[in-house]
Coordinates of C-alpha atoms in Angstrom, one line a residue:
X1 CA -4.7 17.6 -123.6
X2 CA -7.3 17.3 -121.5
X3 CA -5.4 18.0 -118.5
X4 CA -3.4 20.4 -119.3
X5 CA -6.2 21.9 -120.1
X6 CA -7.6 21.8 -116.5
X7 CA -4.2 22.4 -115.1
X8 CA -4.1 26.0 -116.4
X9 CA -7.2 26.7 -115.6
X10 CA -5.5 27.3 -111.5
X11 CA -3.7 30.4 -111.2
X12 CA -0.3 31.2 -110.9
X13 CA 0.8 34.6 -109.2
X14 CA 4.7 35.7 -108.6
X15 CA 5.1 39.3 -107.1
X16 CA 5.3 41.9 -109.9
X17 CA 7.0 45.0 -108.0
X18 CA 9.9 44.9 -106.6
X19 CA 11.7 42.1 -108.6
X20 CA 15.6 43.2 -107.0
X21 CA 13.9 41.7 -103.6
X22 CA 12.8 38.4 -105.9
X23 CA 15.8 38.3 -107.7
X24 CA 18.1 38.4 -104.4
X25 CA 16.0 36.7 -101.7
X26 CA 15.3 33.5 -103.6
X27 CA 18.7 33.2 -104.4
X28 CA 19.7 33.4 -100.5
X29 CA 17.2 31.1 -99.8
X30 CA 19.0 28.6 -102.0
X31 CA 21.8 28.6 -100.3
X32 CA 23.6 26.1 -97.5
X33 CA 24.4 29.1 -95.4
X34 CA 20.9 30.3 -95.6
X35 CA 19.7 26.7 -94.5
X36 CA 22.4 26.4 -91.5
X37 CA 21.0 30.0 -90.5
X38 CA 16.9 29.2 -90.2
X39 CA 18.0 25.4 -89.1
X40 CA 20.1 27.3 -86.3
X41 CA 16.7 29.4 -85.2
X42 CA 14.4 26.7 -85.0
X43 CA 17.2 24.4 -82.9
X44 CA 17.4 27.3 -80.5
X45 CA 13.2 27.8 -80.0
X46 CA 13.1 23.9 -79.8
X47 CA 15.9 24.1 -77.0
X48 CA 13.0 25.7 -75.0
X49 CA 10.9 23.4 -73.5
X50 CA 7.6 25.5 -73.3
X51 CA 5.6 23.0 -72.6
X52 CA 1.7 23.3 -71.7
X53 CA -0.3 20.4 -69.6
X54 CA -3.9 20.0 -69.4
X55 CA -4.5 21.5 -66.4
X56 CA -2.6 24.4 -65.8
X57 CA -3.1 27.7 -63.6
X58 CA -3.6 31.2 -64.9
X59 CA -0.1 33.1 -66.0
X60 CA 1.5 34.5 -63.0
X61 CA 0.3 31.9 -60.3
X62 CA 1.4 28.6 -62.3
X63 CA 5.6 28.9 -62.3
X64 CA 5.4 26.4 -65.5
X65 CA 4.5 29.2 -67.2
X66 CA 7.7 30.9 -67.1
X67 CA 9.5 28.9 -68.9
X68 CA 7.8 31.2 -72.1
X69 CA 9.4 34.5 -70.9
X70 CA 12.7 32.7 -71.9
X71 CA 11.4 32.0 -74.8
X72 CA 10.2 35.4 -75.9
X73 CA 13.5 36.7 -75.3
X74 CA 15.3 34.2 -77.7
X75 CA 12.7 35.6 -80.1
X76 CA 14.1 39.4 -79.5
X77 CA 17.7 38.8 -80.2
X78 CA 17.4 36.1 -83.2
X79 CA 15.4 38.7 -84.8
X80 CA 16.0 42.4 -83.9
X81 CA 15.1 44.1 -87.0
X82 CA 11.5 42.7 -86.5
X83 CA 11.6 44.5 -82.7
X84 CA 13.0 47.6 -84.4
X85 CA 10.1 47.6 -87.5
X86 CA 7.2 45.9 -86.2
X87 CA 5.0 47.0 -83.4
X88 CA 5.1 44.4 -80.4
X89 CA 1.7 44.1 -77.8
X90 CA 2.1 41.2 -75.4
X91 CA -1.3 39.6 -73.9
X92 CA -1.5 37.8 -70.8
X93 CA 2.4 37.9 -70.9
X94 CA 3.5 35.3 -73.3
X95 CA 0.8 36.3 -76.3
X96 CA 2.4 37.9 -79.0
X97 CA 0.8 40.0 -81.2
X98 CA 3.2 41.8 -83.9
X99 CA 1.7 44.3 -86.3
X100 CA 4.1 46.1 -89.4
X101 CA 1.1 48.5 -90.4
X102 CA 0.5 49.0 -94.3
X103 CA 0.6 52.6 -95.9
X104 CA -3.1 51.8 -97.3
X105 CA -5.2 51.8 -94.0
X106 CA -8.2 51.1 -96.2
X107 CA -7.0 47.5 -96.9
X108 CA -8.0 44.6 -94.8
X109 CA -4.4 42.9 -93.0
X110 CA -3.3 39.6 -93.6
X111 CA -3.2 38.0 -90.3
X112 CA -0.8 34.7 -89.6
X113 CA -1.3 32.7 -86.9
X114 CA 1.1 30.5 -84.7
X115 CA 1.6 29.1 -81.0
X116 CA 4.9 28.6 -79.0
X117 CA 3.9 26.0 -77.0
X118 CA 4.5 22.1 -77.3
X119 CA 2.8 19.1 -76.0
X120 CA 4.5 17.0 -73.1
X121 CA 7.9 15.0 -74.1
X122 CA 6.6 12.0 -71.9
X123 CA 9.1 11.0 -69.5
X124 CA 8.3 7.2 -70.1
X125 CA 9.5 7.6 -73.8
X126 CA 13.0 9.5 -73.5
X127 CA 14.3 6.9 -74.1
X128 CA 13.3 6.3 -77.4
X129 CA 14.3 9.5 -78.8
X130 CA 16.7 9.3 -81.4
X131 CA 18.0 12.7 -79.9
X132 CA 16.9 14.1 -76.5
X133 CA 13.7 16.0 -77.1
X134 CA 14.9 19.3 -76.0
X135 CA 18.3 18.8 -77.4
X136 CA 17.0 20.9 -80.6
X137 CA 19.7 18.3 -82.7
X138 CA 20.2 19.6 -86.0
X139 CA 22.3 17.2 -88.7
X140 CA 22.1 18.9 -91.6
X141 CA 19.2 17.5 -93.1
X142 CA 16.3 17.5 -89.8
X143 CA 15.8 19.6 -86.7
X144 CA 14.9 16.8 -84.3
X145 CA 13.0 17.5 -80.8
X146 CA 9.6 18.5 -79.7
X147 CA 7.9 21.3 -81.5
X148 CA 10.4 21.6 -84.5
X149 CA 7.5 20.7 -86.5
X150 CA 4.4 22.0 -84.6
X151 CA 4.4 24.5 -84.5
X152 CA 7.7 26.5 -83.6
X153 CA 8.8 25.9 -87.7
X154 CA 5.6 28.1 -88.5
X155 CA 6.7 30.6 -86.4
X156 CA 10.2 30.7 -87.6
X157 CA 9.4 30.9 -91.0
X158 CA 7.1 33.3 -90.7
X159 CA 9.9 35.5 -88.7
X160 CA 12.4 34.6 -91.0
X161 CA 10.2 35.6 -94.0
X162 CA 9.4 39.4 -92.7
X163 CA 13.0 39.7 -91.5
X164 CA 14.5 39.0 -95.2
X165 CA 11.8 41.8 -96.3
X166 CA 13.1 44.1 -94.2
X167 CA 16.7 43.3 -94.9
X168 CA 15.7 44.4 -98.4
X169 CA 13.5 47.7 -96.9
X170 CA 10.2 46.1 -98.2
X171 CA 7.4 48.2 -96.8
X172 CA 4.0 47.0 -97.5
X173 CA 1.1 48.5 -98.7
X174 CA -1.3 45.9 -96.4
X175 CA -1.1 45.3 -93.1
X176 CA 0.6 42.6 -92.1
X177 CA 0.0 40.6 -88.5
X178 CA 1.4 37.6 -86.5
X179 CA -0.8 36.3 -83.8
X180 CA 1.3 33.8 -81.7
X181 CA -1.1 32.1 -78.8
X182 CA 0.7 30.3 -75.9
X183 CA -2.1 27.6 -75.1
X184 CA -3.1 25.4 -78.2
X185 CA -1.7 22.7 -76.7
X186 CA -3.5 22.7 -73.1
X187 CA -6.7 22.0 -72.4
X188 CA -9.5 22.0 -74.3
X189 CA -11.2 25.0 -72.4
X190 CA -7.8 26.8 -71.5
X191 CA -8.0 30.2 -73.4
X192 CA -5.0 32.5 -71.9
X193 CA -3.9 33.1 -74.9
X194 CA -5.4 32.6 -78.1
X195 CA -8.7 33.7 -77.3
X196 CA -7.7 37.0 -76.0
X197 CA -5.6 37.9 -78.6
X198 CA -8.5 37.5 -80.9
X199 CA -10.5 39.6 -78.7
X200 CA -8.0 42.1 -78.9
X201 CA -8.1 42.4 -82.9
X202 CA -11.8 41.6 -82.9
X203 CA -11.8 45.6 -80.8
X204 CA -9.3 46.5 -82.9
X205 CA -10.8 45.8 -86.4
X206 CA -14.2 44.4 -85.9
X207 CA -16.4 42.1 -87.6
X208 CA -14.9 40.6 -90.6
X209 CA -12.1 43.4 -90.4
X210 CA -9.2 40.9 -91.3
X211 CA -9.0 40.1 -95.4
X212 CA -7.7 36.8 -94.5
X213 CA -6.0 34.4 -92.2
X214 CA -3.5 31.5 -92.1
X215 CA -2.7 29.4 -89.2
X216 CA -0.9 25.7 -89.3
X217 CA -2.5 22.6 -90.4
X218 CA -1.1 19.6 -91.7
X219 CA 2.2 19.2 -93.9
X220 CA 0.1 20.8 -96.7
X221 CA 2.3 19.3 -99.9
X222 CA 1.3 15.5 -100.3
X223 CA 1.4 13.3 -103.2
X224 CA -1.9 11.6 -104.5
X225 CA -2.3 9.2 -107.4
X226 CA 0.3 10.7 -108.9
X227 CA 0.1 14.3 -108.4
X228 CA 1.3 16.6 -105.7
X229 CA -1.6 18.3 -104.2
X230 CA -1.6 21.6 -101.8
X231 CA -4.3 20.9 -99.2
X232 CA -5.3 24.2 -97.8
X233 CA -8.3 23.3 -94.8
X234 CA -11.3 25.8 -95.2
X235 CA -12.9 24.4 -92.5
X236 CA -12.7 22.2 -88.9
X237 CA -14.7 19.8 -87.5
X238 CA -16.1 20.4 -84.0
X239 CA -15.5 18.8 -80.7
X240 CA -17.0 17.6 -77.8
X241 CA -15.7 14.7 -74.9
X242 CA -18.5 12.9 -73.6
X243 CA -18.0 11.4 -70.2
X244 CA -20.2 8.9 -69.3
X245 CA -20.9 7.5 -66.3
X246 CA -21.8 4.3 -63.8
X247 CA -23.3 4.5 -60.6
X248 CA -24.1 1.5 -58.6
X249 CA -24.1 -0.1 -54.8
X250 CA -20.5 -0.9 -53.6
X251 CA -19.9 -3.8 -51.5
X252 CA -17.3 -7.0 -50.9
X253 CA -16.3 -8.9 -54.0
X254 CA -16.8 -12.1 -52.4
X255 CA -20.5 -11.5 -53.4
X256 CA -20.5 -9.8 -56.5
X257 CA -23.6 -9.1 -58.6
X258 CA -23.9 -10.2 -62.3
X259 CA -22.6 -7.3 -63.5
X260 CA -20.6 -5.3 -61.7
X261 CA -20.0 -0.8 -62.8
X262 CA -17.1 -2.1 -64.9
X263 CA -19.0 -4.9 -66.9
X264 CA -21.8 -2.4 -67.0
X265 CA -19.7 0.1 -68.0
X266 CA -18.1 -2.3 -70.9
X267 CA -21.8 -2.8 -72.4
X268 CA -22.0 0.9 -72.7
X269 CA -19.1 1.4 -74.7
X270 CA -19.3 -1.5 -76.9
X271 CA -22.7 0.0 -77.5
X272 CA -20.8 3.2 -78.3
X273 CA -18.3 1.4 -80.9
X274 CA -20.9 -1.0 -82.4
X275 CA -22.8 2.1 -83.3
X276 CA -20.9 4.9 -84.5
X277 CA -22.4 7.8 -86.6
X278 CA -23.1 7.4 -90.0
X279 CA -20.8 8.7 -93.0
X280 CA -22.5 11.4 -95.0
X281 CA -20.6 13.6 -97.8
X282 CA -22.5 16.9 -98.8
X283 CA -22.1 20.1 -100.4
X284 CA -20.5 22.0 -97.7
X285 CA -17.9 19.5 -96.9
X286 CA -14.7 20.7 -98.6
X287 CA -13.6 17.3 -98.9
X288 CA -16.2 16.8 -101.8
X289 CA -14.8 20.0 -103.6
X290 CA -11.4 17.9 -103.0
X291 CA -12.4 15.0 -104.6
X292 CA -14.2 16.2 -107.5
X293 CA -10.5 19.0 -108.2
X294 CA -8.6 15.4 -107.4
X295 CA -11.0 13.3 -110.7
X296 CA -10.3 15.9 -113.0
X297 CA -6.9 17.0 -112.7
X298 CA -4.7 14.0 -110.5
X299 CA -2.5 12.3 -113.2
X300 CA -3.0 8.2 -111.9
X301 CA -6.3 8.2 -110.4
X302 CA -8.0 4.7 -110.7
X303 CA -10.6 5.3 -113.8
X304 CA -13.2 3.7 -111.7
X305 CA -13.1 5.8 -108.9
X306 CA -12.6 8.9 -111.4
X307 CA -15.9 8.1 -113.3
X308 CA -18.0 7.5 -110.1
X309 CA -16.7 11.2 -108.3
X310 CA -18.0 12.5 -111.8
X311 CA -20.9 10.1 -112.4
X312 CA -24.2 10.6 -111.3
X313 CA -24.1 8.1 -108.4
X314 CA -21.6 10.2 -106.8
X315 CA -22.3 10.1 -103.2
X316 CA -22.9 6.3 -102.7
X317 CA -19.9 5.4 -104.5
X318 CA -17.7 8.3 -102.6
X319 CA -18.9 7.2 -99.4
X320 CA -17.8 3.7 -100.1
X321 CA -14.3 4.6 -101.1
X322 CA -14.0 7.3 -98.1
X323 CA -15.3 4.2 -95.3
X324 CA -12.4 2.1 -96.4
X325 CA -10.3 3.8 -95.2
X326 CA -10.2 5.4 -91.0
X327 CA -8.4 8.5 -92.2
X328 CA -10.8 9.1 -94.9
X329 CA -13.6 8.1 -93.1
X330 CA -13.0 11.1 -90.6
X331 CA -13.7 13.2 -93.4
X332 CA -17.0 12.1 -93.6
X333 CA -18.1 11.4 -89.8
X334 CA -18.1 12.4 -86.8
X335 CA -15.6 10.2 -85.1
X336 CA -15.7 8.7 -81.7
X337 CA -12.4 7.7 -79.6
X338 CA -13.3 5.7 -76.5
X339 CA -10.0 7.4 -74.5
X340 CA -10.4 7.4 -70.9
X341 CA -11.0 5.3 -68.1
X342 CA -11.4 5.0 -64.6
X343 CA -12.9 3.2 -62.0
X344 CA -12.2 0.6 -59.0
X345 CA -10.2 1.5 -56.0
X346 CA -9.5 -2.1 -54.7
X347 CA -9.2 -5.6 -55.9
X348 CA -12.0 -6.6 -52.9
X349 CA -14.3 -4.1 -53.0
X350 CA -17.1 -3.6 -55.4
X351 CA -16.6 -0.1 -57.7
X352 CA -19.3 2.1 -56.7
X353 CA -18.4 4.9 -59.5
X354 CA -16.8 3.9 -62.6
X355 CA -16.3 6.3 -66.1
X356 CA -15.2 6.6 -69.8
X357 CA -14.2 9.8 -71.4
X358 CA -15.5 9.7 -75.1
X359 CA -13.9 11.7 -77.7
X360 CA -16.2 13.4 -80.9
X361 CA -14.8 15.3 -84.0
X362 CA -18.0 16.8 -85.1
X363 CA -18.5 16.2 -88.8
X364 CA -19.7 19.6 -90.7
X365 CA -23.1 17.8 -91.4
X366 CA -23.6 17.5 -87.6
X367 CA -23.4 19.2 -84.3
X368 CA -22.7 19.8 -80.8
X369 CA -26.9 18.9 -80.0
X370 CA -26.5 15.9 -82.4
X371 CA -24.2 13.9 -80.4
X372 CA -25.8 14.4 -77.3
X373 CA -29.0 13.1 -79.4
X374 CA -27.6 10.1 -80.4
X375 CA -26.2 9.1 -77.1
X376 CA -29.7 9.3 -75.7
X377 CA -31.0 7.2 -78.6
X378 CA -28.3 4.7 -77.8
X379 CA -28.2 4.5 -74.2
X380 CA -32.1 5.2 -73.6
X381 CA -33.0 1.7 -74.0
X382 CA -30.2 0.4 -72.2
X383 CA -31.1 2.1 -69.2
X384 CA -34.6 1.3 -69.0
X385 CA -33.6 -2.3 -69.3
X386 CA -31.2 -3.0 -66.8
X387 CA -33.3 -0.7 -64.6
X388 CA -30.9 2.4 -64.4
X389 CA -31.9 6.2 -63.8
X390 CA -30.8 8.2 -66.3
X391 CA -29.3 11.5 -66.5
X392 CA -28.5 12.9 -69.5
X393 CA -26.8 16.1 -70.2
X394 CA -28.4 17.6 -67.0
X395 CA -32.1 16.4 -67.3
X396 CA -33.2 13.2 -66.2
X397 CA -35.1 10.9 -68.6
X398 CA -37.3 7.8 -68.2
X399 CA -40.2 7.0 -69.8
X400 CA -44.1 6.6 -68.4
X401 CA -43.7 2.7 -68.2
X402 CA -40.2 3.1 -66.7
X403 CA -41.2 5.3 -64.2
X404 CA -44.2 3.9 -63.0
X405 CA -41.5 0.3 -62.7
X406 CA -39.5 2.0 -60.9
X407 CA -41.9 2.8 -58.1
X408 CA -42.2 -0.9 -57.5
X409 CA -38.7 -2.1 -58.6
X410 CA -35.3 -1.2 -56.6
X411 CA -33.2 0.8 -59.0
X412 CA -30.2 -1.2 -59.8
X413 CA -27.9 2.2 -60.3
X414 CA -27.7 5.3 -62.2
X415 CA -26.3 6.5 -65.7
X416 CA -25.0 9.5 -66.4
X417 CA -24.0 12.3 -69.6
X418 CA -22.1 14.4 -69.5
X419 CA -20.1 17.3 -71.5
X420 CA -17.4 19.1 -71.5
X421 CA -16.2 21.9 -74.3
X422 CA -19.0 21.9 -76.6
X423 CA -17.7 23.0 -80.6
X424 CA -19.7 23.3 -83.5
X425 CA -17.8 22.8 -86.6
X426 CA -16.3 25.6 -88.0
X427 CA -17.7 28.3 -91.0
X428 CA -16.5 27.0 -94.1
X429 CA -14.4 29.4 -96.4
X430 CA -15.5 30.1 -99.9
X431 CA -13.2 28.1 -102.3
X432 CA -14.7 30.7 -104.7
X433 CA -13.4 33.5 -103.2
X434 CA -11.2 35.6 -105.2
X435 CA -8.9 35.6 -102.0
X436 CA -8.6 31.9 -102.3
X437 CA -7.4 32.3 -105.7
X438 CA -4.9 34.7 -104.5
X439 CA -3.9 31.5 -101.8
X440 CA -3.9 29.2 -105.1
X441 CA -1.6 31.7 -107.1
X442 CA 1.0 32.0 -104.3
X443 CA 1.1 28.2 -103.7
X444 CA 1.5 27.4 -107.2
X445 CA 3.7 29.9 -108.0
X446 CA 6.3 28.4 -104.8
X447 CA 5.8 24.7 -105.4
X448 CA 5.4 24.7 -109.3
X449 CA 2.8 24.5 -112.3
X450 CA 2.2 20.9 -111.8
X451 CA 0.5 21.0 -108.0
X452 CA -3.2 21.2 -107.7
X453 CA -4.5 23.0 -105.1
X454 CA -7.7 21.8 -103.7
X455 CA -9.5 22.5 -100.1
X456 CA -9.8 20.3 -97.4
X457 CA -11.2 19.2 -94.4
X458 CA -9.1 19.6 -91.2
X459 CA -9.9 17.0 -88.2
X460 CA -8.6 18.1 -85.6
X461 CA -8.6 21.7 -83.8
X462 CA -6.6 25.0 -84.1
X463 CA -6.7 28.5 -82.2
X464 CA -8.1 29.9 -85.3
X465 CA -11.6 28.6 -83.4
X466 CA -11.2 31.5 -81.9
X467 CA -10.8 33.8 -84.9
X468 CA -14.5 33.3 -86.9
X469 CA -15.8 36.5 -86.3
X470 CA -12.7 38.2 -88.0
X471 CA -12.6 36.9 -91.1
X472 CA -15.0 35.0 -93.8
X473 CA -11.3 33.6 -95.3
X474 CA -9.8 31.2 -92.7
X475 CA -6.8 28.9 -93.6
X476 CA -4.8 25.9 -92.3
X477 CA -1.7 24.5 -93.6
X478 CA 1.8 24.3 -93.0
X479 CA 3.0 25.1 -96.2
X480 CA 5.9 22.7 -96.9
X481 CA 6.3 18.8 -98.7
X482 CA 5.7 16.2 -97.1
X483 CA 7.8 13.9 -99.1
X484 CA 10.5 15.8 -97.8
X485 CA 10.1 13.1 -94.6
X486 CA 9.3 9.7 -95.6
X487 CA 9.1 8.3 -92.5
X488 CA 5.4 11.0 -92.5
X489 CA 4.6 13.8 -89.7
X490 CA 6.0 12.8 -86.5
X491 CA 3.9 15.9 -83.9
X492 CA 3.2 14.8 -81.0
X493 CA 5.1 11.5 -80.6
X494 CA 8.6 10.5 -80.7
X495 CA 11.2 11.6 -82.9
X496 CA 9.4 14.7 -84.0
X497 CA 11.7 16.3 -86.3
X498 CA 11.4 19.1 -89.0
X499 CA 13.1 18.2 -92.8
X500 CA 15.5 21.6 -92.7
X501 CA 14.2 21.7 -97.1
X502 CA 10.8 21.7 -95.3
X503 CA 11.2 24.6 -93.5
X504 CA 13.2 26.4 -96.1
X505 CA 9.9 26.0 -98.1
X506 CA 8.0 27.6 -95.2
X507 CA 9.9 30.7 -95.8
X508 CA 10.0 30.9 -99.3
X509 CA 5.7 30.5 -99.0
X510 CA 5.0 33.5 -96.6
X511 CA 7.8 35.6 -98.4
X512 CA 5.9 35.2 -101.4
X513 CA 2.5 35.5 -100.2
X514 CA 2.8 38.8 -98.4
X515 CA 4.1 40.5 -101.3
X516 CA 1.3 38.9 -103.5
X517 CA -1.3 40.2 -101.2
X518 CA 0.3 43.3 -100.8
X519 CA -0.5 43.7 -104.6
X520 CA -4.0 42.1 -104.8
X521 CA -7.2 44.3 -104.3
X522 CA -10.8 43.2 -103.8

């Protein structure tokens, strides 16, 4: 009774006007020839390899840019109506910004968000695709190929959705926006796109001028002890790579030191591993709010770990359940990813310059200027014992007694910190926001009573970085199931592939939620 209880106490919201566009659009979207149809559009974006690298030059003077203008023009003959209805602004060429204005100026828009471009196939591992990864295969149950799940089905669906509204001469009281970047896939500090569409709306609607805003995140529909959660992220972590680095006197292998950059190189970065940053769960982290919706509504939770989310030794006995696991655990630190390295030019010759490339989710408990903090409290001792400079994030430390060695002592080499695209973890939307309820509603009243919708924490990065000044309300899913794939989320590897029920979903969701919306008021 109990949890029944608990499970009414989340809202559920259908559209109220218009119920000939309910009654006849979720009946198409039922259909096989409906299915064939989307499956058909996302096959022919995923045909079209726009692909980004990390190092890329600026639209216009890179030709691998080009690539997009094909894409763009797939986009205006799949969907026409949308290029006769909406009104179309293109930034930096392959940004797309459409806007179908509301009749009620005074309401905030709804702004989605999307990219069109994809991460590298990887020539080394064509040959282990199942289907080419261009191909855009479609077998009646998955669109297979690279970016049919991330993040070209977002797109789709969110096309797809507006064009059945128009079919049905929908015109909405709010206005509605998709922002589709180009660049979330390059590197970390390339900003063609994303970023200056966001400057655009920023000038546009100013500060906080956008009621809310949904961009992709993971398959937002899993199943946990028992009960099929929708996991809407409020909030990112940050990011920074830390590149550290190993200075010493070259010379012929035949008479090596002890230690040469390498070995001291490896001391470094088991120092880095042996050490990582410490797990801390607090009030801000929406993972907490997560765990506390998943002990008192989740169907099979283990009592144990039930009573101690809702005991009074909550945090100690949360932070030993989230460590045992390394995808909990990110939840609750700041990771670290030992992912590149370099060094060595010859097989006789000592390495005079060697490097790692260390990578940091920020944890919402910490920073940008925390990491650099601990690597300094790490590595500080280190190089005062093996004799090294040190040069740490552009100053260069030693202590007194160092220093005054040092005059007498030859240095044995240098150490140096560096880093590259510094990001604070995101604002955290309010999960008691009235406009989160409106996000509850919509997802409950697509997927069924029975899910629970609870915030989350998102790991990794999205363009909506870019987007914190336009809205307080910032969200990241892709609303579909991911049971609908049991072999689990397959971006940016082999065999990526989109379930064709999965994307139907996608449709059905942002149908539903811009005519929800379009009804709710502040």
């Amino acid at each position: 009774m109990v949890l029944n209880r608990h499970f009414q106490q989340q809202p559920v919201f259908h559209p109220v006007t218009r119920p000939d566009i309910t009654i006849k659009n979720l009946a198409i979207f039922d259909t096989d020839v409906f299915r064939d149809e989307v499956a058909a559009r996302l096959t022919g974006s995923v045909q079209i390899p726009t692909v980004t690298y990390d190092s890329m030059g600026h639209v216009g003077e890179d030709s691998r840019w080009d690539v997009f203008y094909e894409h763009s023009e797939y986009l205006r003959k799949t969907f026409p109506r949308i290029y006769k209805a909406l009104e179309l602004q293109t930034v930096n060429e392959h940004g797309l910004l459409y806007t179908w204005p509301g009749s009620e100026s005074r309401l905030r828009p709804l702004l989605f968000m999307a990219h069109s471009d994809v991460v590298p196939a990887g020539t080394s591992t064509t040959a282990e695709w199942t289907h080419p990864p261009f191909q855009g295969h479609y077998d009646g149950e998955y669109i297979w190929g690279r970016g049919s799940e991330d993040d070209k089905s977002n797109l789709i669906a969110m096309l797809t959705a507006i064009d059945s509204l128009l079919e049905c001469n929908f015109n909405p009281s709010r206005t509605v926006i998709i922002s589709v970047g180009f660049d979330e896939e390059g590197g970390a500090e390339q900003s063609y796109g994303a970023r200056c569409l966001a400057e655009l709306l920023l000038k546009k609607y100013g500060e906080n001028g956008v009621e809310m805003i949904f961009d992709e995140g993971i398959a937002g529909i899993e199943h946990r002890f028992g009960t099929d959660f929708a996991l809407p992220a409020t909030a990112e972590k940050g990011y920074i790579d830390v590149t550290v680095s190993v200075h010493v006197p070259g010379g012929h292998s035949s008479t090596p030191p002890d230690h040469t950059g390498i070995g001291y190189l490896a001391q470094i970065i088991r120092i880095i591993e042996d050490q990582p940053f410490k797990s801390r769960i607090t009030r801000q982290n929406p993972t907490l709010t997560y765990l506390r919706q998943a002990a008192r509504l989740s169907k099979s939770m283990p009592e144990e770990l039930r009573a101690a989310i809702l005991g009074p030794d909550a945090n100690e006995k949360i932070l030993e359940y989230m460590d045992a696991s390394r995808e909990r655990r990110a939840m609750v630190r700041t990771s670290t990813a030992v992912d590149v390295i370099s060094g060595g030019d010859k097989v006789n010759s000592l390495p005079e310059s060697v490097q790692v490339v260390v990578n940091h989710r920020i944890a919402v408990q910490d920073s940008v200027q925390a990491v650099k903090d601990h690597y300094i409290r790490l590595l500080e001792p280190w190089a005062e014992q093996q004799r090294f400079k040190f040069n740490a994030f552009g100053s260069v430390l030693s202590s007194e007694r160092s220093s005054s060695r040092l005059k007498d002592d030859l240095e044995e080499g240098t150490l140096i910190l560096d880093a590259q695209y510094e990001l604070d973890s995101s604002p955290i939307s309010d999960a008691e926001d009235d406009r989160f309820s409106w996000l509850v509603g919509t997802l409950r009243g697509v997927f069924g009573n029975d899910v629970v919708v609870a915030p989350e924490l998102l790991t990794g990065n999205t363009d909506t970085r870019y987007y914190w000044e336009l809205s307080t309300q910032i969200y990241r899913m892709s609303p579909w199931r991911a049971s609908h794939d049991p072999r689990g989320t397959r971006m940016h590897t082999v065999d990526e592939r989109m379930p064709v029920k999965g994307l139907v979903e996608m449709v059905k969701f942002y149908h539903e939620f811009i005519r929800v919306l379009d009804e709710k008021r502040i």
